[in-house]
Tab-separated table of C-alpha atoms in Angstrom:
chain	number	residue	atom	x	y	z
A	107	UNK	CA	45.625	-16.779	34.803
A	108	UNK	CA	47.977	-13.824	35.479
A	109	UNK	CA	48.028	-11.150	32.946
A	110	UNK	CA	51.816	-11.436	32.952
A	111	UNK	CA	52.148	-15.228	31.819
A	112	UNK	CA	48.954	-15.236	29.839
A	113	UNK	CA	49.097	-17.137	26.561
A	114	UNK	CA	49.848	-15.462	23.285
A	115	UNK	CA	47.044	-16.742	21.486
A	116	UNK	CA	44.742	-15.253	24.165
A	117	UNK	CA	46.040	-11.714	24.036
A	118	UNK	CA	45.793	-11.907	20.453
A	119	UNK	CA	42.119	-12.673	20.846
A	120	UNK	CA	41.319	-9.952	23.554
A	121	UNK	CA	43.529	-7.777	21.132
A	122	UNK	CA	40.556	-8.436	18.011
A	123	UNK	CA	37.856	-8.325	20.296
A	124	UNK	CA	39.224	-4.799	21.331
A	125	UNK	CA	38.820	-3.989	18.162
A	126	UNK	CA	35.706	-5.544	17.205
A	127	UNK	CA	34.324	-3.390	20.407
A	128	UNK	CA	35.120	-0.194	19.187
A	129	UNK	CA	32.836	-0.442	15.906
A	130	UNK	CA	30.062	-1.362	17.799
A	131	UNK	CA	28.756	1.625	18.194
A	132	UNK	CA	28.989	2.564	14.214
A	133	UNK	CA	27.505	-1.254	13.724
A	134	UNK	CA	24.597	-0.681	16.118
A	135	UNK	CA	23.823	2.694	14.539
A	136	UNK	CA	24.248	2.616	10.703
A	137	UNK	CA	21.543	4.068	8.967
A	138	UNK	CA	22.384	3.378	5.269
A	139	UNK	CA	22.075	0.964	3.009
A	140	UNK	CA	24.370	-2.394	1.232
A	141	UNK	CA	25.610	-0.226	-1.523
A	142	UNK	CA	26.698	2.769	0.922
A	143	UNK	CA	30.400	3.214	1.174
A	144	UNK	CA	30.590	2.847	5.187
A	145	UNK	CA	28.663	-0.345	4.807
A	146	UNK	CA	31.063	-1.939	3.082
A	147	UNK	CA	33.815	-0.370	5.137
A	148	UNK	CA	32.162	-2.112	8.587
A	149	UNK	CA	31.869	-5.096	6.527
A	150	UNK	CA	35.490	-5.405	5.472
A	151	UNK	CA	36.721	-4.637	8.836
A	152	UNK	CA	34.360	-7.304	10.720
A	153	UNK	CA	35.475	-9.800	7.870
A	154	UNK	CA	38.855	-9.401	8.673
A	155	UNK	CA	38.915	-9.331	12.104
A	156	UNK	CA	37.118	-12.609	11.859
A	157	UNK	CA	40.074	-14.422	9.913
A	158	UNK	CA	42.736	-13.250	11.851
A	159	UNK	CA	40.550	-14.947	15.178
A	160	UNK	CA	40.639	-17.905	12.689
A	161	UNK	CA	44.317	-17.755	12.457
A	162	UNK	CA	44.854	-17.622	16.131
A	163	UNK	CA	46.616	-21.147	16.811
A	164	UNK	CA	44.485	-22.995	19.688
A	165	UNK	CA	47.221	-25.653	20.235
A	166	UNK	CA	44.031	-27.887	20.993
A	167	UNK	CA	43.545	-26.226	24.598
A	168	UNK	CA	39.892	-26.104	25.380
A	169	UNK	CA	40.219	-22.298	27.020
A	170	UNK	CA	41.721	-20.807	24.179
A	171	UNK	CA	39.209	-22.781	21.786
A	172	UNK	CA	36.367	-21.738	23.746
A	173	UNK	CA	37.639	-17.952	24.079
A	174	UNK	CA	38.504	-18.119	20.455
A	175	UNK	CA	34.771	-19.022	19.617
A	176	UNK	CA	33.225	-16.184	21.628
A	177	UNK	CA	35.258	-13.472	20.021
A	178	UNK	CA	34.114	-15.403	16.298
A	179	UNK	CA	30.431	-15.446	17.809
A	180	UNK	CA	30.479	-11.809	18.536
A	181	UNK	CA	32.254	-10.893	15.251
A	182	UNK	CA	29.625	-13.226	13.070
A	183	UNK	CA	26.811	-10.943	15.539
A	184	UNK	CA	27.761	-7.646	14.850
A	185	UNK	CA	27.670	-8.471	11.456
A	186	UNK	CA	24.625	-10.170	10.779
A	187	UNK	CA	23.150	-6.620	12.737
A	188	UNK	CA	24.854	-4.520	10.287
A	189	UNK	CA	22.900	-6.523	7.780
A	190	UNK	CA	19.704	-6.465	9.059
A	191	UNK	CA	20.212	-2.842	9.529
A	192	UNK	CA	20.527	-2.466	5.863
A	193	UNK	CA	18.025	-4.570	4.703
A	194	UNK	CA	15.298	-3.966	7.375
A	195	UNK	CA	12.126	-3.791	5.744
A	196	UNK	CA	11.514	-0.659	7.181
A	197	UNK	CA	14.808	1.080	5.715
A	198	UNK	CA	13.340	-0.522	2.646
A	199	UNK	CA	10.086	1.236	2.874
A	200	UNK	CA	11.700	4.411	3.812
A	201	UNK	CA	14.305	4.280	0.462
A	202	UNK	CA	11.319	3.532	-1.829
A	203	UNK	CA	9.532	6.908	-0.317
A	204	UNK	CA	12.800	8.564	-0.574
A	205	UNK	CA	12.481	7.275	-4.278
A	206	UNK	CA	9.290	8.536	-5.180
A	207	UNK	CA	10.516	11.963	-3.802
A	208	UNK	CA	13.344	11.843	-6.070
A	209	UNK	CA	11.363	11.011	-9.306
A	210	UNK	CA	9.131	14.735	-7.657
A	211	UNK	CA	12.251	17.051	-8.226
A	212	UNK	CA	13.151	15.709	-10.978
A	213	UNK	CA	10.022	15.802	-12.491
A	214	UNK	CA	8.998	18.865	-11.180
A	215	UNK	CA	11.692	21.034	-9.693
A	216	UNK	CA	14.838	20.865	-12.014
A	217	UNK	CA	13.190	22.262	-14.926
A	218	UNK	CA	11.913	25.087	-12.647
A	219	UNK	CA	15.524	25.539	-11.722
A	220	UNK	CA	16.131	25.240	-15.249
A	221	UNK	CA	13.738	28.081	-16.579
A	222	UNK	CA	10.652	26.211	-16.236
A	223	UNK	CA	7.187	28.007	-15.655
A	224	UNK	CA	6.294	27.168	-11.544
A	225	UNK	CA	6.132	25.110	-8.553
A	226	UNK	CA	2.443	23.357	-9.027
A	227	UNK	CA	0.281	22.671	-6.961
A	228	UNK	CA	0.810	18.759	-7.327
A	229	UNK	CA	4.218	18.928	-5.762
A	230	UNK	CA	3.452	20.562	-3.003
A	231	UNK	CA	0.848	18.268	-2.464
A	232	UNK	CA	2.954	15.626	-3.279
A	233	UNK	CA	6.311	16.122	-1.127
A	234	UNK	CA	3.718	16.978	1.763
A	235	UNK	CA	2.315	13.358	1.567
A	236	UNK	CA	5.430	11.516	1.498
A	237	UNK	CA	6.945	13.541	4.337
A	238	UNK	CA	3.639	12.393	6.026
A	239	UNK	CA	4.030	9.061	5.441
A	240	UNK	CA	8.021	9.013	6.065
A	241	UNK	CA	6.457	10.516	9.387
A	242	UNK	CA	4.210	6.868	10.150
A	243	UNK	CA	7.127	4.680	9.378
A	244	UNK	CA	8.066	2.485	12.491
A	245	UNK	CA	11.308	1.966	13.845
A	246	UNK	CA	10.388	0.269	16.700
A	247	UNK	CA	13.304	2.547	18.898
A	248	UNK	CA	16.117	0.929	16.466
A	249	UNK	CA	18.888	3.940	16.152
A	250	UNK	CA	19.578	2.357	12.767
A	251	UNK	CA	15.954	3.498	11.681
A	252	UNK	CA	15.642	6.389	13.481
A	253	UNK	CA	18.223	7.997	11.700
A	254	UNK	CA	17.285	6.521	8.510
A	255	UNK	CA	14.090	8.151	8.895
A	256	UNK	CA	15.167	11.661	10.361
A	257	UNK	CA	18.025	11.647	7.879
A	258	UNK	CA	15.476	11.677	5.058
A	259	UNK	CA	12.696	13.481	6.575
A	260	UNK	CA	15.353	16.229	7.535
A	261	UNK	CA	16.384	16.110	3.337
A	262	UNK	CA	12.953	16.703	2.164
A	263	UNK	CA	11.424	18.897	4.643
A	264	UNK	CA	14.882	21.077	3.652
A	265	UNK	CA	13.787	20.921	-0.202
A	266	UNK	CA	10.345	21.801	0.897
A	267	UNK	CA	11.727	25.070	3.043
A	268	UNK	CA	13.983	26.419	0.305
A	269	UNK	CA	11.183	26.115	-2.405
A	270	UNK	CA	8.526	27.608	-0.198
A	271	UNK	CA	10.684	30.530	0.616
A	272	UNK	CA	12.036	31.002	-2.934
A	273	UNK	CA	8.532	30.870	-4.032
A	274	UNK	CA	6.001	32.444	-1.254
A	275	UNK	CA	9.234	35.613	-0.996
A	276	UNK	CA	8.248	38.866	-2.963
A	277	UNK	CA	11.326	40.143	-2.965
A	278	UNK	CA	11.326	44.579	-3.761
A	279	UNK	CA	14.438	43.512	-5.048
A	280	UNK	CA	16.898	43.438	-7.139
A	281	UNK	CA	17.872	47.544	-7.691
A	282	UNK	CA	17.606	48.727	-10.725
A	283	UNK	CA	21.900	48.894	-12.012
A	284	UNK	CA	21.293	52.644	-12.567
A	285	UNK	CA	21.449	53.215	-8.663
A	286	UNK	CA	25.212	52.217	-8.148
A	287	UNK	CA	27.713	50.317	-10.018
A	288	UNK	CA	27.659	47.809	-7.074
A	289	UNK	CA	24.190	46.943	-7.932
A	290	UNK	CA	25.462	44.906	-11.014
A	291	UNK	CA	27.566	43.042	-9.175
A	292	UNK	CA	24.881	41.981	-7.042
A	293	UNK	CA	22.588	41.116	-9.491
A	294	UNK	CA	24.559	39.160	-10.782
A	295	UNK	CA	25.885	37.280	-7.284
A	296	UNK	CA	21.424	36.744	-6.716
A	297	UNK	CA	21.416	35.218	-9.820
A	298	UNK	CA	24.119	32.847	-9.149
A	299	UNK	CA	22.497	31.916	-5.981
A	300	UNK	CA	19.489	31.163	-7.561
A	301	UNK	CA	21.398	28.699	-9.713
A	302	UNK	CA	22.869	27.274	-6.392
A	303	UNK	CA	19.409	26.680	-5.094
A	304	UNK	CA	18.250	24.421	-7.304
A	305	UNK	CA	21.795	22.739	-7.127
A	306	UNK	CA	21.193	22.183	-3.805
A	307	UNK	CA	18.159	20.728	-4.038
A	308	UNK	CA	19.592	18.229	-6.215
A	309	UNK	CA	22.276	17.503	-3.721
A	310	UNK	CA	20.129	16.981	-0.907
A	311	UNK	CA	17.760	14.613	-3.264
A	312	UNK	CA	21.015	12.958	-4.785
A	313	UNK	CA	19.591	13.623	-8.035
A	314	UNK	CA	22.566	14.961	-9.063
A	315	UNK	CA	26.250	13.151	-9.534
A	316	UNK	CA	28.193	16.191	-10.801
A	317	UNK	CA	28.556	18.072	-7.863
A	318	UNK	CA	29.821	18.120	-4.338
A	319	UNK	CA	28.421	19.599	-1.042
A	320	UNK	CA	32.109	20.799	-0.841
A	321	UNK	CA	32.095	22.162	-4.302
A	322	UNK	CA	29.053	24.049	-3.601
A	323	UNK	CA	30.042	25.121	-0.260
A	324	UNK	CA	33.391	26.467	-1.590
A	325	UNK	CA	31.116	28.494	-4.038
A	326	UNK	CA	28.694	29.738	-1.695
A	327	UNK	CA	31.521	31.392	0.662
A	328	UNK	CA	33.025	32.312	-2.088
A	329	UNK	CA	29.877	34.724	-3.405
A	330	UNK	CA	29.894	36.131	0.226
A	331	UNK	CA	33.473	37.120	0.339
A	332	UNK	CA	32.685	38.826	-3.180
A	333	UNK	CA	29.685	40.497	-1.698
A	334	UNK	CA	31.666	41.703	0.981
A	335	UNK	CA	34.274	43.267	-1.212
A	336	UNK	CA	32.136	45.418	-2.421
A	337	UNK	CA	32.141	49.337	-1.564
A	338	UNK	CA	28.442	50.244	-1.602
A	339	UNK	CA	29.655	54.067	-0.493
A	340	UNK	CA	27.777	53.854	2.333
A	341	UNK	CA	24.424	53.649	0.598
A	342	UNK	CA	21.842	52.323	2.805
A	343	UNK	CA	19.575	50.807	-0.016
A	344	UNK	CA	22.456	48.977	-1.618
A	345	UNK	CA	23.769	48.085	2.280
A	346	UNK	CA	19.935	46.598	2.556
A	347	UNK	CA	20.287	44.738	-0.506
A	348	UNK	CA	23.942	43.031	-0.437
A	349	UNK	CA	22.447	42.077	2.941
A	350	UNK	CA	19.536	40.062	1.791
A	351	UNK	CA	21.314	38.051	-0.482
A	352	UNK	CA	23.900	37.223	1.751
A	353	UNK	CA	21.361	36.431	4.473
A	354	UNK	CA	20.284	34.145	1.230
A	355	UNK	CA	23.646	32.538	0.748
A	356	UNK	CA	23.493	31.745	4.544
A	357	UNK	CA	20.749	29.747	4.525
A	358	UNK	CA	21.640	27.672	1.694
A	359	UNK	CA	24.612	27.370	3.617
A	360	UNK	CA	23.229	26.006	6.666
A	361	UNK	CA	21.534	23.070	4.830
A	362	UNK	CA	24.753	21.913	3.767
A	363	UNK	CA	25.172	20.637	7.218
A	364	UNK	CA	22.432	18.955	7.943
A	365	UNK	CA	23.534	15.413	7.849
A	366	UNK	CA	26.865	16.166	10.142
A	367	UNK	CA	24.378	18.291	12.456
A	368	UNK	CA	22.176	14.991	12.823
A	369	UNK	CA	24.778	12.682	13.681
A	370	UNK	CA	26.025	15.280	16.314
A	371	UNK	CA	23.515	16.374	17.745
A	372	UNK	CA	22.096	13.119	17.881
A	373	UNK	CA	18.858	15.334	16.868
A	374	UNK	CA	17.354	11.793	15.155
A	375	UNK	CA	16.663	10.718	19.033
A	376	UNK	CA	13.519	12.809	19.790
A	377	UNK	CA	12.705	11.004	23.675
A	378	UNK	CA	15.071	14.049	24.893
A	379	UNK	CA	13.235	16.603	22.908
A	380	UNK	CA	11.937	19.594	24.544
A	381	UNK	CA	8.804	19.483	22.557
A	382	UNK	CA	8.347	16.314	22.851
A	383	UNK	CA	8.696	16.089	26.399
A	384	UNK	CA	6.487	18.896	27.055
A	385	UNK	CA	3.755	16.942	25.017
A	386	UNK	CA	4.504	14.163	27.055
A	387	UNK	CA	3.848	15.956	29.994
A	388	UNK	CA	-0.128	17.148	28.782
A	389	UNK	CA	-0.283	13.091	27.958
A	390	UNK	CA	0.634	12.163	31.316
A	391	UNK	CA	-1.578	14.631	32.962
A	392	UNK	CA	-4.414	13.740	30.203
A	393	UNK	CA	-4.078	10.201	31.237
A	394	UNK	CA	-4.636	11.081	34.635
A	395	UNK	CA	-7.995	12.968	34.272
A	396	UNK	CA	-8.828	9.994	32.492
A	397	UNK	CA	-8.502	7.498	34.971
A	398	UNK	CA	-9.933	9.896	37.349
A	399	UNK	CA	-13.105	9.794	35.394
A	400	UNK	CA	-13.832	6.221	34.293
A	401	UNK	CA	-12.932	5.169	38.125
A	402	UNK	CA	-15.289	7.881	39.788
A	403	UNK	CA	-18.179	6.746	41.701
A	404	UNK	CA	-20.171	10.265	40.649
A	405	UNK	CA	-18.299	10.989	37.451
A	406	UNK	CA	-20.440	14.191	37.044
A	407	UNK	CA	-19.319	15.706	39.457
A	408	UNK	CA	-15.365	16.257	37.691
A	409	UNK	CA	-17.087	16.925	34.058
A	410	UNK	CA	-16.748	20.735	34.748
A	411	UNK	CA	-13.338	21.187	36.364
A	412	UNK	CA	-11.913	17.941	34.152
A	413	UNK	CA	-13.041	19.769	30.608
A	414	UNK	CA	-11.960	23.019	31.592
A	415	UNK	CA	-8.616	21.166	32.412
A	416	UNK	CA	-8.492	19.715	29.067
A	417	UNK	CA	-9.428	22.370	27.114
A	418	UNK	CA	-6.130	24.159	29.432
A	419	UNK	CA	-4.188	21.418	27.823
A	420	UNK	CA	-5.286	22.034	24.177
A	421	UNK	CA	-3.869	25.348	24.931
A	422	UNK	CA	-0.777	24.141	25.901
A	423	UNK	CA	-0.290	21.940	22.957
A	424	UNK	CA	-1.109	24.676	20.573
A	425	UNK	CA	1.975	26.805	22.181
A	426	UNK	CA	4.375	23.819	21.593
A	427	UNK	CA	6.757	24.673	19.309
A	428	UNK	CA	7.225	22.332	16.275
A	429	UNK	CA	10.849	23.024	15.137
A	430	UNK	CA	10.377	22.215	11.819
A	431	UNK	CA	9.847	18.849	12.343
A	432	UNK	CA	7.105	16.932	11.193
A	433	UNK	CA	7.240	13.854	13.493
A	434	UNK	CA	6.644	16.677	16.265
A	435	UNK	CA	3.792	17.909	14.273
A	436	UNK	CA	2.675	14.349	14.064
A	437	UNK	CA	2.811	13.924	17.967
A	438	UNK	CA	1.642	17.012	18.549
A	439	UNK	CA	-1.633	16.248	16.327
A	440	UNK	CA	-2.115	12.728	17.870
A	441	UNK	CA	-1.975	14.722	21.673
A	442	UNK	CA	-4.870	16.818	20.720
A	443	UNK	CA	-6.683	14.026	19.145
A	444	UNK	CA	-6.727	12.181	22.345
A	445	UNK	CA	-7.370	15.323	24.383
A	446	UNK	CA	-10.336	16.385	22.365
A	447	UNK	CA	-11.464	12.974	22.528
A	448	UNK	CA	-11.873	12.544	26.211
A	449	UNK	CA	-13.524	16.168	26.033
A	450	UNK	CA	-15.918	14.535	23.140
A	451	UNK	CA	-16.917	11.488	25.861
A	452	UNK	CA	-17.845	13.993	28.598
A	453	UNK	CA	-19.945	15.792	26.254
A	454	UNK	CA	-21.418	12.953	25.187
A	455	UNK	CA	-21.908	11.574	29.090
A	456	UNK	CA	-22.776	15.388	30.198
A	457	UNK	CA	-26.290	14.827	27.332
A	458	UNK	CA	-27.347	11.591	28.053
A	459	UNK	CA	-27.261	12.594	31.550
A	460	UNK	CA	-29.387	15.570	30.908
A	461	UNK	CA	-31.480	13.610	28.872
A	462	UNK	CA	-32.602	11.596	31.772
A	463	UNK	CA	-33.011	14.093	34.191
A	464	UNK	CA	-35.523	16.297	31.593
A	465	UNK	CA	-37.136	12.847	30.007
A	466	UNK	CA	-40.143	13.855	27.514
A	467	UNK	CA	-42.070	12.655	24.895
A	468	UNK	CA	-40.063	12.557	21.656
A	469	UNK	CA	-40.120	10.776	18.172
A	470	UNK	CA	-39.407	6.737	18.097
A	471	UNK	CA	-36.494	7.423	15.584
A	472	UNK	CA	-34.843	10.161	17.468
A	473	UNK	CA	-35.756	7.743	20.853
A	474	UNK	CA	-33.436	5.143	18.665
A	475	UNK	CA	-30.705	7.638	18.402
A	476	UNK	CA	-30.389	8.144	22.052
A	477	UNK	CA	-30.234	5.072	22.723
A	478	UNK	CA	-27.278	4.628	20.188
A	479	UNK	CA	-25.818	7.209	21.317
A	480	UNK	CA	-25.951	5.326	25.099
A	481	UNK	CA	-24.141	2.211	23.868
A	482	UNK	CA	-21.419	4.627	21.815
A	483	UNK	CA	-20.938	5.994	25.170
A	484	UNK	CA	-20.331	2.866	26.707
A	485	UNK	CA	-18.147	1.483	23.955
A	486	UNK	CA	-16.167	5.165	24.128
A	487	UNK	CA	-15.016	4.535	27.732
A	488	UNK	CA	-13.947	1.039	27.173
A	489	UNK	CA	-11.684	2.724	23.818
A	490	UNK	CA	-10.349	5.152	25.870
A	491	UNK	CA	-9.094	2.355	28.709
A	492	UNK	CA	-7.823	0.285	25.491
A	493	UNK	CA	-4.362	-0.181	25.544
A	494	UNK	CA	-3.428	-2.853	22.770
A	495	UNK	CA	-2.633	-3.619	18.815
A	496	UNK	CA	-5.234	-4.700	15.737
A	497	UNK	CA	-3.990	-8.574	16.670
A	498	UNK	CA	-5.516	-7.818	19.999
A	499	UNK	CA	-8.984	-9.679	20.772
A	500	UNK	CA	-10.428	-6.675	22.414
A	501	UNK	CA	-9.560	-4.524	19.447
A	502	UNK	CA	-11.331	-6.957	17.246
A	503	UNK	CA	-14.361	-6.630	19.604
A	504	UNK	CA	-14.267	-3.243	20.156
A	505	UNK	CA	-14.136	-2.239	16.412
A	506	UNK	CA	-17.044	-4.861	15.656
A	507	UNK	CA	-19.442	-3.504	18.701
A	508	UNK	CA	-18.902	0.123	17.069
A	509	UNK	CA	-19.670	-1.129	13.111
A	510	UNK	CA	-22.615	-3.017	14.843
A	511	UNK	CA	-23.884	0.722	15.962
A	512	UNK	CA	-23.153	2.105	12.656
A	513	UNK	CA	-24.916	-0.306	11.185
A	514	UNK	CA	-28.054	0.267	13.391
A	515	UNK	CA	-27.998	4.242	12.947
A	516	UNK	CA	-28.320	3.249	8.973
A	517	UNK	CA	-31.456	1.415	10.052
A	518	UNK	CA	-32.963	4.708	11.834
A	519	UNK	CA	-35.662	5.614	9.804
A	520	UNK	CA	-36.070	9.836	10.368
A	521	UNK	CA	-39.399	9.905	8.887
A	522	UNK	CA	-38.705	13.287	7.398
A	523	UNK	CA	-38.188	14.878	11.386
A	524	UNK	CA	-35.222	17.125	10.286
A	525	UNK	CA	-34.437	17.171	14.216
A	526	UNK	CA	-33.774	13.242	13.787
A	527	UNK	CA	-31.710	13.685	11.031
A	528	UNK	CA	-29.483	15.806	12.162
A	529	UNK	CA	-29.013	13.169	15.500
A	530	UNK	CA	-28.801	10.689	13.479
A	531	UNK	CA	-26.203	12.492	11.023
A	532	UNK	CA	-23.788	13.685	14.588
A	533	UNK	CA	-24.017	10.071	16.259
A	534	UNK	CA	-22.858	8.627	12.838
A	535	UNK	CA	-20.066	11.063	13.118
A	536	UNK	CA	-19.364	10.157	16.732
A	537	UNK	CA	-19.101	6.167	15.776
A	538	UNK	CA	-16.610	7.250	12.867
A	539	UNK	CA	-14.661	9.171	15.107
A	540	UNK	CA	-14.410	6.559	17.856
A	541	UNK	CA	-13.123	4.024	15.029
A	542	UNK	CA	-10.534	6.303	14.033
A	543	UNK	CA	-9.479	7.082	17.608
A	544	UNK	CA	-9.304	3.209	17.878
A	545	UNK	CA	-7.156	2.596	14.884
A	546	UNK	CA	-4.759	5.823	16.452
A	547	UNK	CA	-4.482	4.148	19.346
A	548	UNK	CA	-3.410	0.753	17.712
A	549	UNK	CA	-1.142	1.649	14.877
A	550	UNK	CA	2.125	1.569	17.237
A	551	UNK	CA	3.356	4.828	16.395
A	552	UNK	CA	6.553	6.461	17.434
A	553	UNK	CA	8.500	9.707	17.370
C-alpha cells in the first residue's frame, strides 16, 4: 500500500508500536522488583498503549485486524517479560539474600555507627558468605538478572569496603586543637564524616527512609568546600591532615554513584571484562593441553613440558587483577581449580607409571591402594572430558564409580603399616577432590 494513501487506522498502529519499541530496551533489562517505581511506570505505559491499539477502529478489514493483533501480541509480550523479570525466582533468591544482609547492618552496624562497641567477627563472616552466595546465583545470561545481581553485590561489597577501611585504618590523626585553630574545625568536619559513614551504609542497604543520596551528597560537598576554606597558614601537618579527610569525604562520595555507574558502564555485563577475558584465555589454552593429553598415543611424553605449562598458567591467574569484584574472584578461583586439577591427574598418571616401571614387593593393603588409585585415574580423565549437568546420565555414573572407590579405600585394612595409611589417607583425598571437581563442573555457573 503506498505510504501516502495508507489507512488511518494503520498509521495509528505503526504509531503505538513505535512506541511500544522504544521501551523495549528498559522492558528487556529491568532489574527490580513489582513494588519498584519504574516497574509500575513500564507497566502503565504498556497498559495504555494496549487500549489505545484496542480503540483503533478495524472497520472489519482483515489487514488492519490482523496488523492490529500483532501490535496487541507484542504489547501483551513485553509485558508478561517485564513480569517475569520481576518475579523470576532467581531475583527472588537474590532479594531474600539482600534481606538477610539488611537484618546484618542493622543488627550489627547501626549501633556501631551509633556508639556501639565494634565490628565482630560474625559480620564479617557473615556479609562475606552472602556476597559468596549472591556470587553462585544463576542468571542464565538474562540482563534483567545480571544487574539484579551486580546491583546488589556492588551494594554490599561497598558496605564491606567502607567498614574494613574505617576499621583496619589507624589513623595518627586527628591533631591535637592546640596546634592551630584550624585543627578544630577539622575535627569537627572528621567527626561529621564519620556520622555520614554509617549514613551511607544505611543508604546503600535501604535500611534507612529518612535520607537521600542527594541529601547526603549535598552534605558531603558541602564539608569539602568548608575544608577548603580553611587557612591552615601554610602548615604542612595541618595541610596533611585537611587532606586525609577530604580524601575521606571522596570516597564516600564515589559510592554514591554506584548504581548510575552500573547502568552506564554497563559494568553488570562481565563477557567484555578484561579480567575475565584474560582468564578466559588460560581456560582456552588449559583446555587445549587437555585434549592434547587424553588424545596422546604416549601421554608421557607431554607430562613435563604440559605441567610446567600449567603451573605458567597458575601464574598468570594469580596476576589477574580482581577489581573488587567477587564474581571475578569466583572465576578466577574456579580457573585455578581446574588448572591444578589437570596438574593433580598428571601427577597421579606420572606415579602409577613409575610404579610399574620399579614394581617390588610391597604390603597387600598398600597393593589395594594402588590399585585404587589406578581406577581414580581412570575415572579422573573421563571427569576432566565431562562436559554436562547433575540430570546428566554420565554425571550420575561418574559420581557413583568414584563413591564406589571411596567406599573400597574404607575397606583397606592398613594393618598398622603407617606407610599404608598415609596412601590410603591421600587417595581418599584424591576421590574427594575429584567429586568436588565434578560437582564444579556441573553446577552451571556464570559470571
Amino acid at each position: 500500500m503506498d505510504m501516502g494513501n495508507q489507512h488511518p487506522s494503520i498509521s495509528r498502529l505503526q504509531e503505538i508500536q513505535k512506541e511500544v519499541k522504544s521501551i523495549e530496551q528498559q522492558v528487556i533489562g529491568f532489574s527490580g522488583l513489582s513494588d519498584d517505581k519504574n516497574y509500575k511506570k513500564l507497566e502503565r505505559f504498556l497498559t495504555k498503549q494496549l487500549f489505545e491499539i484496542d480503540s483503533v477502529d478495524t472497520e472489519g478489514k482483515g489487514d488492519i485486524q490482523q496488523a492490529r493483533k500483532r501490535a496487541a501480541q507484542e504489547t501483551e509480550r513485553l509485558l508478561k517479560e517485564l513480569e517475569q523479570n520481576a518475579n523470576h525466582p532467581h531475583r527472588i533468591e537474590i532479594q531474600n539474600i539482600f534481606k538477610e544482609a539488611q537484618s546484618l547492618v542493622k543488627e550489627k552496624i547501626v549501633p556501631f555507627y551509633s556508639g556501639g562497641n565494634c565490628v565482630t567477627d560474625e559480620f564479617e563472616e557473615g556479609i562475606q558468605d552472602i556476597i559468596l552466595r549472591l556470587t553462585h546465583v544463576k542468571t542464565g545470561g538474562k540482563i534483567s538478572l545480571r544487574k539484579a545481581r551486580y546491583h546488589t553485590l556492588t551494594k554490599i561489597c561497598a558496605v564491606q569496603e567502607i567498614i574494613e577501611d574505617c576499621v583496619k585504618k589507624q589513623p595518627s590523626l586527628p591533631l591535637s586543637e592546640d596546634v592551630h585553630p584550624s585543627v578544630a574545625k577539622i575535627n569537627s568536619v572528621m567527626c561529621e564524616v564519620n556520622k555520614a559513614r554509617g549514613t551511607l551504609i544505611a543508604l546503600l542497604m535501604g535500611v534507612n527512609s529518612n535520607e537521600t543520596c542527594r541529601h547526603l551528597s549535598c552534605v558531603l560537598s558541602g564539608l569539602i568546600a568548608d575544608l577548603d576554606a580553611l587557612d591552615v597558614c601554610g602548615r604542612t601537618e595541618i595541610r596533611n591532615y585537611r587532606r586525609e579527610v577530604v580524601e575521606d569525604i571522596n570516597k564516600l562520595l564515589k559510592y554514591l554513584d554506584l548504581e548510575e555507574e552500573a547502568d552506564t558502564t554497563y559494568a553488570f555485563d562481565l563477557g567484555q571484562n578484561h579480567s575475565i577475558l584474560k582468564i578466559e584465555k588460560v581456560l582456552k589454552r588449559m583446555r587445549e593441553i587437555k585434549n592434547e593429553l587424553l588424545q596422546a598415543q604416549n601421554p608421557p611424553e607431554l607430562y613435563l613440558s604440559s605441567k610446567t605449562e600449567l603451573q605458567g598458567l597458575i601464574g598468570q591467574l594469580d596476576e589477574i587483577s580482581l577489581e573488587k569484584n567477587p564474581c571475578i574472584r569466583e572465576a578466577r578461583r574456579r580457573a585455578v581449580i581446574e588448572v591444578q586439577t589437570l596438574i593433580t591427574y598428571i601427577d597421579l598418571k606420572e606415579a602409577l607409571e613409575k610404579r610399574k616401571a620399579f614394581a617390588c614387593e610391597e604390603h597387600p593393603s598398600h597393593k589395594a591402594v594402588w590399585n585404587i588409585l589406578g581406577n581414580l585415574a581412570e575415572i579422573q580423565g573421563e571427569v576432566l572430558s565431562f562436559d554436562g549437568n547433575r540430570t546428566d546420565k554420565n554425571y550420575i555414573r561418574l559420581e557413583e564409580l568414584l563413591t564406589k572407590q571411596l567406599l573400597a579405600l574404607d575397606a583397606v585394612d592398613p594393618q598398622g603399616e603407617e606407610k599404608c595409611k598415609a596412601a590410603r589417607k591421600q587417595a581418599v583425598k584424591l576421590a574427594q577432590n575429584i567429586l568436588s571437581y565434578l560437582d564444579l563442573k556441573s553446577d552451571e555457573w556464570e559470571y
